[in-house]
């Protein structure tokens, strides 16, 4: 089935579900690309019936990041309970009420992906249900089509920012994405996490990125005049690079005698200056992406921002201000998923797989994970 006919079938089925008493298509989805064990049930009438996320922050914070083997073991331990909770909270019987099983095929940590893949295949084969392996970043990109009262219209730009990825994409359909910019080193979320550790911030229950945001927000307007300007990285070029920001932070701390020489006020000033710099980097690349689209005569009306870093409220404010102050382009509407659906979840995986289920396009039961998988390859 072609992409165009698949999209038409998808919309036709959604309309039929919302305008008749016919039961909609229920998808049970699993997400295990990193360190969150997730399961959810979503149906084709855009209803989230359950959303279970079991985090592992307390296990990994002593290692300064995700310990791969421990993450795999925790997924294996948590997966049966996550799936059972998702079904119980949805009030559905897996044999009678579930119509398809979805899972994150990639990209992600190979061993973690394998746990979710094997669980999904076992469920699908045992229950006799169709199976779809979805792309993790496609899930982030399409979440606002599920959650927004006024979903973004294709084509739209999408900024996907997380601990493992930083991408600026042109989305022209559910399955067609063009990468306008990616990172040449680490992702923005990884950079933020590393700086949070350098500042010796307590993770709390939400992880190092949220710890830095909360630390800065304790005094939203600190004086940063005694913090030297952080150099701009790759100005005027349409790609991301965050390694320089972390390197600058390490060099500055070393020159000042280490983090132990900073009182709480100056540490917060430094955190604030760092956060402002990496967010300015994102803003510049978004404007360059809009410029590229304008030069190609591509009309962009919506910018979708998703991924774990998109939950940062200050970033949301900064992007609104950035687009409002730019007079070079037509008005652009910013679209964010709800904060709890910015970080990894199985809701987005169910929705990313939904159009394939409704088009009758399924994977075989011998499917394997793809830890490296470009989003440009999913339309084939």
mmCIF file of N, CA and C in Angstrom, residues 12 23 110 178 266:
data_model
loop_
_atom_site.group_PDB
_atom_site.id
_atom_site.type_symbol
_atom_site.label_atom_id
_atom_site.label_comp_id
_atom_site.label_asym_id
_atom_site.label_seq_id
_atom_site.Cartn_x
_atom_site.Cartn_y
_atom_site.Cartn_z
ATOM 1 N N UNK A 12 -9.691 7.858 7.041
ATOM 2 C CA UNK A 12 -11.031 7.300 6.878
ATOM 3 C C UNK A 12 -11.426 6.462 8.082
ATOM 4 N N UNK A 23 -16.488 -0.310 17.514
ATOM 5 C CA UNK A 23 -15.340 -0.257 18.416
ATOM 6 C C UNK A 23 -14.073 0.096 17.645
ATOM 7 N N UNK A 110 20.831 -1.179 22.496
ATOM 8 C CA UNK A 110 20.470 -2.448 21.861
ATOM 9 C C UNK A 110 19.886 -3.454 22.847
ATOM 10 N N UNK A 178 12.578 14.596 6.651
ATOM 11 C CA UNK A 178 13.876 15.013 6.123
ATOM 12 C C UNK A 178 14.664 15.653 7.252
ATOM 13 N N UNK A 266 26.600 31.545 43.295
ATOM 14 C CA UNK A 266 27.406 31.600 42.068
ATOM 15 C C UNK A 266 27.232 30.328 41.252
#
